[in-house]
Amino acid sequence: MSDYHPMWKSLGLDLAAHDAMLQSVGQAYQETFLSQPNRPEGMKYFDFVISEVHGLRIKELLDAKAQGRKVIGSYCTFVPEELILALDGVSVGLCTGGDFALDLVDQVLPRNTCSLIKSAFGFKLGKVCPYIESCDLVVGENTCDGKKKAYEIMRRFIPNLHVIDLPQVKSEAGKGLLLAEYKRFAAKLEELTGRKLELGKLKAAIVTVNAKRAALKRLAALRQADPAPISGLDALLVSQVSFYDDPVRFTGAVSALCDELEKRVAAGQGVFAPKRPRLVISGCPMAFPNWKLPAILESSGAVIVGEESCVGERSTRWLTPENGNSVDEAIAQLVDRYLQIECAVFTPNPTRIEYAEQITRERKADGVVHYSLQFCQPYQMEAGPVVEQLEKDSIPALRIDTDYSREDEGQIRTRVEAFLERLHA
Ligand code: BJ8
């Protein structure tokens, strides 16, 4: 294995802290993923990506930069990857799934901030993220109040920050705002890259991103089978990798995985025995390396067969038309596509519940686990009505509010076990 320390040093990482982080994530990966039974062969690609997530992939980014391409980092599925690709940029999702440098984070953010926002700051302040240090531009978005205000503070540490304003209501006025903001973002990218947004390149980028999402949709649909051909943990990992990897290479790897899973389904093979309690997760995104709740659910005897989440099907279920006749029309089609995302920051947000119910029925799931991060107002507020509606529609639902610490793992496990008993009763 190559020694990447000189590369990390050149990016200004705190090498000791970074080594410690890699070791702890590597150990968690070993315990959570590599110990699973009956994993598909196709997961080897994703294991490799994770093993090189701070190595080879960062080298690829730096090589791309040396060739004049720009690296754009983002935190939300509302940031249109298509515009970045169309201007020959490299799009990367930035890590927000683990607690790092909390002592430094607590000096700049209130304690009652969600773990995801704290994590974004922890990776930056702790100097442990080679992605953020490779970025030519970091893109934020005005979604929840926490993020909105946090980006004001983040600008102190990341001057190359562009914030996209987002509507809160899916109205015509809201659509107009998003259109204006996507055009402003495109102009920012043009300025950064020195290139002009062209229709041909934009359509090609839309085709590339659609292909990636279509491959992920195919993977999601294969999870309808009983026994499930892939664990929820592995499916989540694939979603997490989708934010880092080269999109064309990633699509090829997911397609190969799906070919294998189709054969498994035809042969009646699964990762676990059939008739295991089947669950859908609905709620906050689970960004890399947040595996806490799925690990508890699957080690307690369940199998996760769907995620109504931005690291999951909320960000992949909609494709964009590929037939725009002008740059303006293609951007308007992107706006229509993105505005369908059922993020809890929108008011009202009824289609989120509808979709959670839809995938629960399609996947023949026995229940839904609603997952909110503590101090996440949008998802914690929606948790009550979502759980209530699911129960009313005869879908058992469990509400879990947690964070990235390990302190409540025992308590969550006890509640999950009681829920699984209820499903069996
Ligand atoms: S489109 S879900 S990725 S905003 S957990 S920071 S909401 S307080 S992450 Fe999200 Fe985009 Fe919406 Fe998806 Fe705020 Fe809640 Fe924290 Fe959150």
mmCIF file of C-alpha atoms in Angstrom, residues 21-378:
data_model
loop_
_atom_site.group_PDB
_atom_site.id
_atom_site.type_symbol
_atom_site.label_atom_id
_atom_site.label_comp_id
_atom_site.label_asym_id
_atom_site.label_seq_id
_atom_site.Cartn_x
_atom_site.Cartn_y
_atom_site.Cartn_z
ATOM 1 C CA MET A 21 -9.122 8.818 12.681
ATOM 2 C CA LEU A 22 -8.235 6.407 9.869
ATOM 3 C CA GLN A 23 -7.447 3.748 12.404
ATOM 4 C CA SER A 24 -10.729 4.155 14.256
ATOM 5 C CA VAL A 25 -12.814 4.252 11.049
ATOM 6 C CA GLY A 26 -10.874 1.248 9.692
ATOM 7 C CA GLN A 27 -11.571 -0.737 12.831
ATOM 8 C CA ALA A 28 -15.261 0.179 12.789
ATOM 9 C CA TYR A 29 -15.400 -0.836 9.127
ATOM 10 C CA GLN A 30 -13.800 -4.177 9.883
ATOM 11 C CA GLU A 31 -16.250 -4.882 12.702
ATOM 12 C CA THR A 32 -19.357 -3.556 10.950
ATOM 13 C CA PHE A 33 -18.906 -4.538 7.310
ATOM 14 C CA LEU A 34 -16.208 -7.131 6.797
ATOM 15 C CA SER A 35 -17.657 -9.389 9.502
ATOM 16 C CA GLN A 36 -21.046 -9.677 7.738
ATOM 17 C CA PRO A 37 -22.007 -13.099 6.366
ATOM 18 C CA ASN A 38 -22.729 -13.878 2.698
ATOM 19 C CA ARG A 39 -21.680 -10.550 1.269
ATOM 20 C CA PRO A 40 -21.964 -10.232 -2.510
ATOM 21 C CA GLU A 41 -18.666 -10.443 -4.391
ATOM 22 C CA GLY A 42 -19.501 -7.071 -5.921
ATOM 23 C CA MET A 43 -18.992 -5.396 -2.530
ATOM 24 C CA LYS A 44 -15.248 -5.941 -2.953
ATOM 25 C CA TYR A 45 -15.134 -2.877 -5.186
ATOM 26 C CA PHE A 46 -16.720 -0.765 -2.441
ATOM 27 C CA ASP A 47 -14.409 -2.225 0.198
ATOM 28 C CA PHE A 48 -11.519 -1.165 -2.004
ATOM 29 C CA VAL A 49 -12.933 2.341 -2.448
ATOM 30 C CA ILE A 50 -13.284 2.707 1.307
ATOM 31 C CA SER A 51 -9.777 1.370 1.905
ATOM 32 C CA GLU A 52 -8.494 4.077 -0.462
ATOM 33 C CA VAL A 53 -11.025 6.777 0.370
ATOM 34 C CA HIS A 54 -8.342 9.096 1.728
ATOM 35 C CA GLY A 55 -5.637 7.680 -0.536
ATOM 36 C CA LEU A 56 -6.141 6.861 -4.177
ATOM 37 C CA ARG A 57 -9.339 8.907 -4.529
ATOM 38 C CA ILE A 58 -7.614 12.009 -3.133
ATOM 39 C CA LYS A 59 -4.707 11.412 -5.499
ATOM 40 C CA GLU A 60 -7.219 11.289 -8.345
ATOM 41 C CA LEU A 61 -8.665 14.619 -7.223
ATOM 42 C CA LEU A 62 -5.226 16.192 -7.050
ATOM 43 C CA ASP A 63 -4.334 14.788 -10.476
ATOM 44 C CA ALA A 64 -7.572 16.247 -11.863
ATOM 45 C CA LYS A 65 -6.668 19.618 -10.342
ATOM 46 C CA ALA A 66 -3.215 19.426 -11.906
ATOM 47 C CA GLN A 67 -4.971 19.025 -15.258
ATOM 48 C CA GLY A 68 -6.934 22.211 -14.636
ATOM 49 C CA ARG A 69 -10.184 20.731 -13.344
ATOM 50 C CA LYS A 70 -11.828 22.174 -10.224
ATOM 51 C CA VAL A 71 -12.997 20.180 -7.202
ATOM 52 C CA ILE A 72 -16.345 21.206 -5.741
ATOM 53 C CA GLY A 73 -17.456 19.926 -2.312
ATOM 54 C CA SER A 74 -21.020 19.961 -1.027
ATOM 55 C CA TYR A 75 -23.184 18.920 1.912
ATOM 56 C CA CYS A 76 -26.647 18.462 0.470
ATOM 57 C CA THR A 77 -28.463 16.601 -2.277
ATOM 58 C CA PHE A 78 -29.866 19.924 -3.475
ATOM 59 C CA VAL A 79 -26.506 20.870 -4.962
ATOM 60 C CA PRO A 80 -26.841 19.935 -8.655
ATOM 61 C CA GLU A 81 -23.940 17.693 -9.549
ATOM 62 C CA GLU A 82 -24.963 18.032 -13.199
ATOM 63 C CA LEU A 83 -23.862 21.676 -13.350
ATOM 64 C CA ILE A 84 -20.497 20.794 -11.799
ATOM 65 C CA LEU A 85 -19.849 17.962 -14.267
ATOM 66 C CA ALA A 86 -20.999 20.068 -17.218
ATOM 67 C CA LEU A 87 -18.254 22.552 -16.397
ATOM 68 C CA ASP A 88 -15.709 19.748 -16.135
ATOM 69 C CA GLY A 89 -15.592 19.969 -12.341
ATOM 70 C CA VAL A 90 -15.283 17.061 -9.922
ATOM 71 C CA SER A 91 -18.145 16.808 -7.440
ATOM 72 C CA VAL A 92 -17.556 15.372 -3.962
ATOM 73 C CA GLY A 93 -19.863 15.056 -0.988
ATOM 74 C CA LEU A 94 -18.107 16.164 2.178
ATOM 75 C CA CYS A 95 -17.956 13.986 5.296
ATOM 76 C CA THR A 96 -20.533 14.722 7.983
ATOM 77 C CA GLY A 97 -21.066 11.341 9.606
ATOM 78 C CA GLY A 98 -18.688 11.215 12.571
ATOM 79 C CA ASP A 99 -17.678 13.161 15.654
ATOM 80 C CA PHE A 100 -14.227 14.730 15.361
ATOM 81 C CA ALA A 101 -12.534 17.600 17.211
ATOM 82 C CA LEU A 102 -15.659 18.252 19.285
ATOM 83 C CA ASP A 103 -13.637 20.393 21.693
ATOM 84 C CA LEU A 104 -12.883 22.802 18.832
ATOM 85 C CA VAL A 105 -16.404 22.607 17.439
ATOM 86 C CA ASP A 106 -17.917 23.481 20.816
ATOM 87 C CA GLN A 107 -15.944 26.731 20.750
ATOM 88 C CA VAL A 108 -17.755 27.952 17.637
ATOM 89 C CA LEU A 109 -21.163 26.238 17.597
ATOM 90 C CA PRO A 110 -23.821 25.923 20.289
ATOM 91 C CA ARG A 111 -23.843 22.534 21.985
ATOM 92 C CA ASN A 112 -27.419 21.956 20.901
ATOM 93 C CA THR A 113 -26.457 21.711 17.230
ATOM 94 C CA CYS A 114 -27.128 18.480 15.312
ATOM 95 C CA SER A 115 -24.268 16.006 14.937
ATOM 96 C CA LEU A 116 -24.227 16.400 11.152
ATOM 97 C CA ILE A 117 -23.412 20.108 11.293
ATOM 98 C CA LYS A 118 -20.943 19.573 14.124
ATOM 99 C CA SER A 119 -19.282 16.879 12.074
ATOM 100 C CA ALA A 120 -18.853 19.201 9.071
ATOM 101 C CA PHE A 121 -17.042 21.632 11.348
ATOM 102 C CA GLY A 122 -15.095 18.889 13.134
ATOM 103 C CA PHE A 123 -13.562 17.598 9.909
ATOM 104 C CA LYS A 124 -12.477 21.102 8.975
ATOM 105 C CA LEU A 125 -11.318 22.379 12.367
ATOM 106 C CA GLY A 126 -9.614 19.088 13.257
ATOM 107 C CA LYS A 127 -7.767 19.138 9.888
ATOM 108 C CA VAL A 128 -8.623 15.515 9.173
ATOM 109 C CA CYS A 129 -10.476 15.743 5.845
ATOM 110 C CA PRO A 130 -8.380 15.670 2.662
ATOM 111 C CA TYR A 131 -11.534 16.235 0.597
ATOM 112 C CA ILE A 132 -12.341 19.609 2.085
ATOM 113 C CA GLU A 133 -8.698 20.630 1.802
ATOM 114 C CA SER A 134 -8.717 19.655 -1.895
ATOM 115 C CA CYS A 135 -11.770 21.741 -2.735
ATOM 116 C CA ASP A 136 -11.576 24.796 -4.954
ATOM 117 C CA LEU A 137 -15.098 25.655 -3.873
ATOM 118 C CA VAL A 138 -17.337 24.442 -1.051
ATOM 119 C CA VAL A 139 -21.079 24.760 -1.586
ATOM 120 C CA GLY A 140 -23.536 25.224 1.247
ATOM 121 C CA GLU A 141 -27.300 25.599 1.061
ATOM 122 C CA ASN A 142 -29.905 27.402 3.118
ATOM 123 C CA THR A 143 -31.950 24.417 4.202
ATOM 124 C CA CYS A 144 -32.535 24.128 7.958
ATOM 125 C CA ASP A 145 -31.862 27.045 10.300
ATOM 126 C CA GLY A 146 -28.895 25.190 11.785
ATOM 127 C CA LYS A 147 -27.078 24.877 8.473
ATOM 128 C CA LYS A 148 -28.087 28.356 7.354
ATOM 129 C CA LYS A 149 -26.473 30.015 10.362
ATOM 130 C CA ALA A 150 -23.591 27.534 10.511
ATOM 131 C CA TYR A 151 -22.483 28.546 6.998
ATOM 132 C CA GLU A 152 -22.152 32.134 8.217
ATOM 133 C CA ILE A 153 -19.638 30.857 10.763
ATOM 134 C CA MET A 154 -18.042 28.381 8.360
ATOM 135 C CA ARG A 155 -17.060 31.223 6.042
ATOM 136 C CA ARG A 156 -14.445 32.193 8.645
ATOM 137 C CA PHE A 157 -12.676 28.890 8.061
ATOM 138 C CA ILE A 158 -13.625 28.280 4.434
ATOM 139 C CA PRO A 159 -13.479 31.542 2.478
ATOM 140 C CA ASN A 160 -14.177 29.751 -0.818
ATOM 141 C CA LEU A 161 -17.777 29.053 0.227
ATOM 142 C CA HIS A 162 -20.775 29.544 -2.042
ATOM 143 C CA VAL A 163 -24.216 29.282 -0.435
ATOM 144 C CA ILE A 164 -27.257 28.401 -2.514
ATOM 145 C CA ASP A 165 -30.499 29.861 -1.209
ATOM 146 C CA LEU A 166 -33.388 27.394 -1.206
ATOM 147 C CA PRO A 167 -37.139 27.922 -1.037
ATOM 148 C CA GLN A 168 -39.112 26.569 1.894
ATOM 149 C CA VAL A 169 -42.323 26.084 -0.056
ATOM 150 C CA LYS A 170 -42.736 24.166 -3.320
ATOM 151 C CA SER A 171 -44.705 26.953 -4.970
ATOM 152 C CA GLU A 172 -44.229 28.788 -8.271
ATOM 153 C CA ALA A 173 -42.377 31.489 -6.335
ATOM 154 C CA GLY A 174 -40.220 28.789 -4.737
ATOM 155 C CA LYS A 175 -39.456 27.336 -8.119
ATOM 156 C CA GLY A 176 -38.481 30.792 -9.385
ATOM 157 C CA LEU A 177 -36.076 31.203 -6.465
ATOM 158 C CA LEU A 178 -34.412 27.841 -7.097
ATOM 159 C CA LEU A 179 -34.095 28.606 -10.805
ATOM 160 C CA ALA A 180 -32.408 31.919 -10.060
ATOM 161 C CA GLU A 181 -30.108 30.256 -7.530
ATOM 162 C CA TYR A 182 -29.097 27.426 -9.867
ATOM 163 C CA LYS A 183 -28.293 30.022 -12.535
ATOM 164 C CA ARG A 184 -26.252 31.997 -10.002
ATOM 165 C CA PHE A 185 -24.445 28.770 -9.073
ATOM 166 C CA ALA A 186 -23.767 28.034 -12.759
ATOM 167 C CA ALA A 187 -22.329 31.551 -13.151
ATOM 168 C CA LYS A 188 -20.105 30.985 -10.102
ATOM 169 C CA LEU A 189 -18.857 27.731 -11.619
ATOM 170 C CA GLU A 190 -18.232 29.427 -14.960
ATOM 171 C CA GLU A 191 -16.164 32.074 -13.210
ATOM 172 C CA LEU A 192 -14.222 29.462 -11.243
ATOM 173 C CA THR A 193 -13.529 27.152 -14.173
ATOM 174 C CA GLY A 194 -13.134 29.790 -16.874
ATOM 175 C CA ARG A 195 -15.528 27.757 -19.035
ATOM 176 C CA LYS A 196 -18.932 28.454 -20.510
ATOM 177 C CA LEU A 197 -21.911 26.242 -19.733
ATOM 178 C CA GLU A 198 -22.868 24.573 -23.015
ATOM 179 C CA LEU A 199 -26.012 22.622 -23.789
ATOM 180 C CA GLY A 200 -24.177 19.550 -25.115
ATOM 181 C CA LYS A 201 -22.032 19.249 -22.002
ATOM 182 C CA LEU A 202 -24.970 19.868 -19.683
ATOM 183 C CA LYS A 203 -27.039 17.184 -21.389
ATOM 184 C CA ALA A 204 -24.112 14.760 -21.207
ATOM 185 C CA ALA A 205 -23.778 15.509 -17.478
ATOM 186 C CA ILE A 206 -27.503 14.911 -16.972
ATOM 187 C CA VAL A 207 -27.168 11.549 -18.755
ATOM 188 C CA THR A 208 -24.202 10.610 -16.513
ATOM 189 C CA VAL A 209 -25.993 11.501 -13.281
ATOM 190 C CA ASN A 210 -29.233 9.863 -14.434
ATOM 191 C CA ALA A 211 -27.302 6.660 -15.149
ATOM 192 C CA LYS A 212 -25.860 6.723 -11.648
ATOM 193 C CA ARG A 213 -29.280 7.261 -10.091
ATOM 194 C CA ALA A 214 -30.874 4.611 -12.315
ATOM 195 C CA ALA A 215 -28.264 2.070 -11.170
ATOM 196 C CA LEU A 216 -29.034 2.937 -7.535
ATOM 197 C CA LYS A 217 -32.766 2.625 -8.213
ATOM 198 C CA ARG A 218 -32.152 -0.816 -9.706
ATOM 199 C CA LEU A 219 -30.246 -1.791 -6.576
ATOM 200 C CA ALA A 220 -33.088 -0.502 -4.393
ATOM 201 C CA ALA A 221 -35.689 -2.489 -6.342
ATOM 202 C CA LEU A 222 -33.695 -5.717 -5.915
ATOM 203 C CA ARG A 223 -34.154 -5.374 -2.174
ATOM 204 C CA GLN A 224 -37.809 -6.332 -2.617
ATOM 205 C CA ALA A 225 -36.778 -9.978 -2.664
ATOM 206 C CA ASP A 226 -37.079 -12.185 0.403
ATOM 207 C CA PRO A 227 -34.449 -13.165 1.391
ATOM 208 C CA ALA A 228 -32.894 -9.771 0.672
ATOM 209 C CA PRO A 229 -29.865 -10.230 -1.609
ATOM 210 C CA ILE A 230 -27.842 -7.491 0.126
ATOM 211 C CA SER A 231 -27.723 -6.214 3.689
ATOM 212 C CA GLY A 232 -28.986 -2.743 4.538
ATOM 213 C CA LEU A 233 -25.518 -1.870 5.769
ATOM 214 C CA ASP A 234 -23.946 -2.705 2.423
ATOM 215 C CA ALA A 235 -26.685 -0.874 0.514
ATOM 216 C CA LEU A 236 -26.083 2.168 2.717
ATOM 217 C CA LEU A 237 -22.363 1.939 2.041
ATOM 218 C CA VAL A 238 -23.010 1.969 -1.709
ATOM 219 C CA SER A 239 -25.105 5.136 -1.251
ATOM 220 C CA GLN A 240 -22.390 6.739 0.838
ATOM 221 C CA VAL A 241 -19.738 5.935 -1.773
ATOM 222 C CA SER A 242 -21.939 7.493 -4.483
ATOM 223 C CA PHE A 243 -21.022 10.905 -3.109
ATOM 224 C CA TYR A 244 -17.241 10.399 -3.448
ATOM 225 C CA ASP A 245 -16.579 8.205 -6.405
ATOM 226 C CA ASP A 246 -16.153 8.981 -10.067
ATOM 227 C CA PRO A 247 -19.763 8.746 -11.327
ATOM 228 C CA VAL A 248 -19.115 6.646 -14.441
ATOM 229 C CA ARG A 249 -16.895 4.138 -12.653
ATOM 230 C CA PHE A 250 -19.358 4.000 -9.757
ATOM 231 C CA THR A 251 -22.295 3.306 -12.091
ATOM 232 C CA GLY A 252 -20.351 0.403 -13.623
ATOM 233 C CA ALA A 253 -19.632 -1.069 -10.178
ATOM 234 C CA VAL A 254 -23.268 -0.753 -9.045
ATOM 235 C CA SER A 255 -24.486 -2.317 -12.299
ATOM 236 C CA ALA A 256 -22.109 -5.263 -11.837
ATOM 237 C CA LEU A 257 -23.324 -5.626 -8.250
ATOM 238 C CA CYS A 258 -26.946 -5.613 -9.460
ATOM 239 C CA ASP A 259 -26.170 -8.308 -12.082
ATOM 240 C CA GLU A 260 -24.867 -10.471 -9.263
ATOM 241 C CA LEU A 261 -27.837 -9.684 -7.001
ATOM 242 C CA GLU A 262 -30.274 -10.596 -9.780
ATOM 243 C CA LYS A 263 -28.681 -14.032 -9.940
ATOM 244 C CA ARG A 264 -28.925 -14.321 -6.178
ATOM 245 C CA VAL A 265 -32.597 -13.413 -6.237
ATOM 246 C CA ALA A 266 -33.278 -15.928 -9.032
ATOM 247 C CA ALA A 267 -31.541 -18.616 -6.990
ATOM 248 C CA GLY A 268 -33.393 -17.625 -3.794
ATOM 249 C CA GLN A 269 -30.123 -16.700 -2.075
ATOM 250 C CA GLY A 270 -29.869 -13.913 0.441
ATOM 251 C CA VAL A 271 -27.535 -12.411 2.995
ATOM 252 C CA PHE A 272 -29.720 -13.633 5.826
ATOM 253 C CA ALA A 273 -32.312 -16.391 6.151
ATOM 254 C CA PRO A 274 -35.775 -15.630 4.701
ATOM 255 C CA LYS A 275 -38.588 -14.247 6.863
ATOM 256 C CA ARG A 276 -36.253 -12.048 8.876
ATOM 257 C CA PRO A 277 -38.056 -8.880 10.064
ATOM 258 C CA ARG A 278 -37.784 -6.342 7.238
ATOM 259 C CA LEU A 279 -37.421 -2.642 7.993
ATOM 260 C CA VAL A 280 -37.401 0.653 6.136
ATOM 261 C CA ILE A 281 -35.491 3.611 7.609
ATOM 262 C CA SER A 282 -36.937 7.088 7.177
ATOM 263 C CA GLY A 283 -35.420 10.366 8.268
ATOM 264 C CA CYS A 284 -32.137 12.254 8.449
ATOM 265 C CA PRO A 285 -29.336 11.329 6.065
ATOM 266 C CA MET A 286 -26.682 8.893 7.293
ATOM 267 C CA ALA A 287 -23.468 10.325 5.922
ATOM 268 C CA PHE A 288 -20.129 8.462 5.915
ATOM 269 C CA PRO A 289 -19.058 7.053 8.424
ATOM 270 C CA ASN A 290 -22.376 6.980 10.294
ATOM 271 C CA TRP A 291 -23.376 3.316 10.523
ATOM 272 C CA LYS A 292 -24.619 3.238 14.120
ATOM 273 C CA LEU A 293 -28.354 2.642 13.759
ATOM 274 C CA PRO A 294 -28.258 0.223 10.781
ATOM 275 C CA ALA A 295 -25.573 -1.800 12.577
ATOM 276 C CA ILE A 296 -27.806 -2.075 15.646
ATOM 277 C CA LEU A 297 -30.884 -2.970 13.570
ATOM 278 C CA GLU A 298 -29.192 -5.709 11.563
ATOM 279 C CA SER A 299 -27.222 -7.171 14.464
ATOM 280 C CA SER A 300 -30.516 -7.338 16.397
ATOM 281 C CA GLY A 301 -32.021 -9.686 13.821
ATOM 282 C CA ALA A 302 -33.621 -7.372 11.228
ATOM 283 C CA VAL A 303 -32.764 -6.646 7.624
ATOM 284 C CA ILE A 304 -33.084 -3.119 6.213
ATOM 285 C CA VAL A 305 -34.719 -3.119 2.779
ATOM 286 C CA GLY A 306 -35.031 0.595 2.011
ATOM 287 C CA GLU A 307 -34.032 4.091 3.076
ATOM 288 C CA GLU A 308 -36.321 7.085 2.747
ATOM 289 C CA SER A 309 -33.307 9.348 3.214
ATOM 290 C CA CYS A 310 -30.996 11.641 1.268
ATOM 291 C CA VAL A 311 -28.250 9.045 1.607
ATOM 292 C CA GLY A 312 -30.671 6.636 0.018
ATOM 293 C CA GLU A 313 -33.704 6.844 -2.186
ATOM 294 C CA ARG A 314 -34.806 10.416 -1.526
ATOM 295 C CA SER A 315 -31.856 11.616 -3.577
ATOM 296 C CA THR A 316 -32.099 9.036 -6.358
ATOM 297 C CA ARG A 317 -35.784 8.403 -7.037
ATOM 298 C CA TRP A 318 -36.170 11.286 -9.497
ATOM 299 C CA LEU A 319 -34.383 11.425 -12.840
ATOM 300 C CA THR A 320 -34.022 14.549 -15.015
ATOM 301 C CA PRO A 321 -35.385 14.773 -18.577
ATOM 302 C CA GLU A 322 -32.550 14.585 -21.104
ATOM 303 C CA ASN A 323 -34.268 16.510 -23.883
ATOM 304 C CA GLY A 324 -33.684 20.181 -23.016
ATOM 305 C CA ASN A 325 -33.367 22.339 -26.127
ATOM 306 C CA SER A 326 -31.400 25.133 -24.508
ATOM 307 C CA VAL A 327 -29.247 25.661 -21.424
ATOM 308 C CA ASP A 328 -32.116 27.587 -19.818
ATOM 309 C CA GLU A 329 -34.585 24.795 -20.490
ATOM 310 C CA ALA A 330 -32.201 22.130 -19.174
ATOM 311 C CA ILE A 331 -31.613 24.146 -15.972
ATOM 312 C CA ALA A 332 -35.388 24.536 -15.578
ATOM 313 C CA GLN A 333 -35.711 20.755 -15.909
ATOM 314 C CA LEU A 334 -33.083 20.347 -13.189
ATOM 315 C CA VAL A 335 -35.084 22.693 -10.962
ATOM 316 C CA ASP A 336 -38.243 20.619 -11.516
ATOM 317 C CA ARG A 337 -36.326 17.476 -10.667
ATOM 318 C CA TYR A 338 -34.611 18.785 -7.528
ATOM 319 C CA LEU A 339 -37.695 20.484 -6.189
ATOM 320 C CA GLN A 340 -39.329 17.093 -5.812
ATOM 321 C CA ILE A 341 -36.874 16.076 -3.059
ATOM 322 C CA GLU A 342 -38.893 15.514 0.101
ATOM 323 C CA CYS A 343 -36.604 17.249 2.576
ATOM 324 C CA ALA A 344 -38.235 18.094 5.906
ATOM 325 C CA VAL A 345 -37.186 21.727 5.534
ATOM 326 C CA PHE A 346 -40.165 22.176 3.169
ATOM 327 C CA THR A 347 -43.554 23.123 4.470
ATOM 328 C CA PRO A 348 -45.809 21.296 4.021
ATOM 329 C CA ASN A 349 -44.018 18.072 3.097
ATOM 330 C CA PRO A 350 -46.731 15.402 2.632
ATOM 331 C CA THR A 351 -45.056 13.369 -0.099
ATOM 332 C CA ARG A 352 -42.328 12.251 2.290
ATOM 333 C CA ILE A 353 -44.823 10.169 4.276
ATOM 334 C CA GLU A 354 -46.384 8.890 1.068
ATOM 335 C CA TYR A 355 -43.037 7.702 -0.238
ATOM 336 C CA ALA A 356 -42.062 6.093 3.077
ATOM 337 C CA GLU A 357 -45.328 4.139 2.900
ATOM 338 C CA GLN A 358 -44.840 3.316 -0.776
ATOM 339 C CA ILE A 359 -41.409 1.739 -0.325
ATOM 340 C CA THR A 360 -42.558 -0.045 2.830
ATOM 341 C CA ARG A 361 -45.298 -1.775 0.851
ATOM 342 C CA GLU A 362 -43.170 -2.371 -2.267
ATOM 343 C CA ARG A 363 -40.374 -3.982 -0.236
ATOM 344 C CA LYS A 364 -42.874 -5.947 1.874
ATOM 345 C CA ALA A 365 -41.333 -4.370 4.967
ATOM 346 C CA ASP A 366 -42.790 -5.161 8.380
ATOM 347 C CA GLY A 367 -42.149 -1.741 9.871
ATOM 348 C CA VAL A 368 -40.426 1.641 9.663
ATOM 349 C CA VAL A 369 -37.744 3.079 11.913
ATOM 350 C CA HIS A 370 -37.910 6.863 11.940
ATOM 351 C CA TYR A 371 -34.437 8.251 12.513
ATOM 352 C CA SER A 372 -33.770 11.840 13.608
ATOM 353 C CA LEU A 373 -30.616 13.447 14.829
ATOM 354 C CA GLN A 374 -31.002 15.228 18.132
ATOM 355 C CA PHE A 375 -31.434 18.981 17.689
ATOM 356 C CA CYS A 376 -32.592 18.493 14.104
ATOM 357 C CA GLN A 377 -35.780 20.483 14.211
ATOM 358 C CA PRO A 378 -37.142 19.626 10.746
#
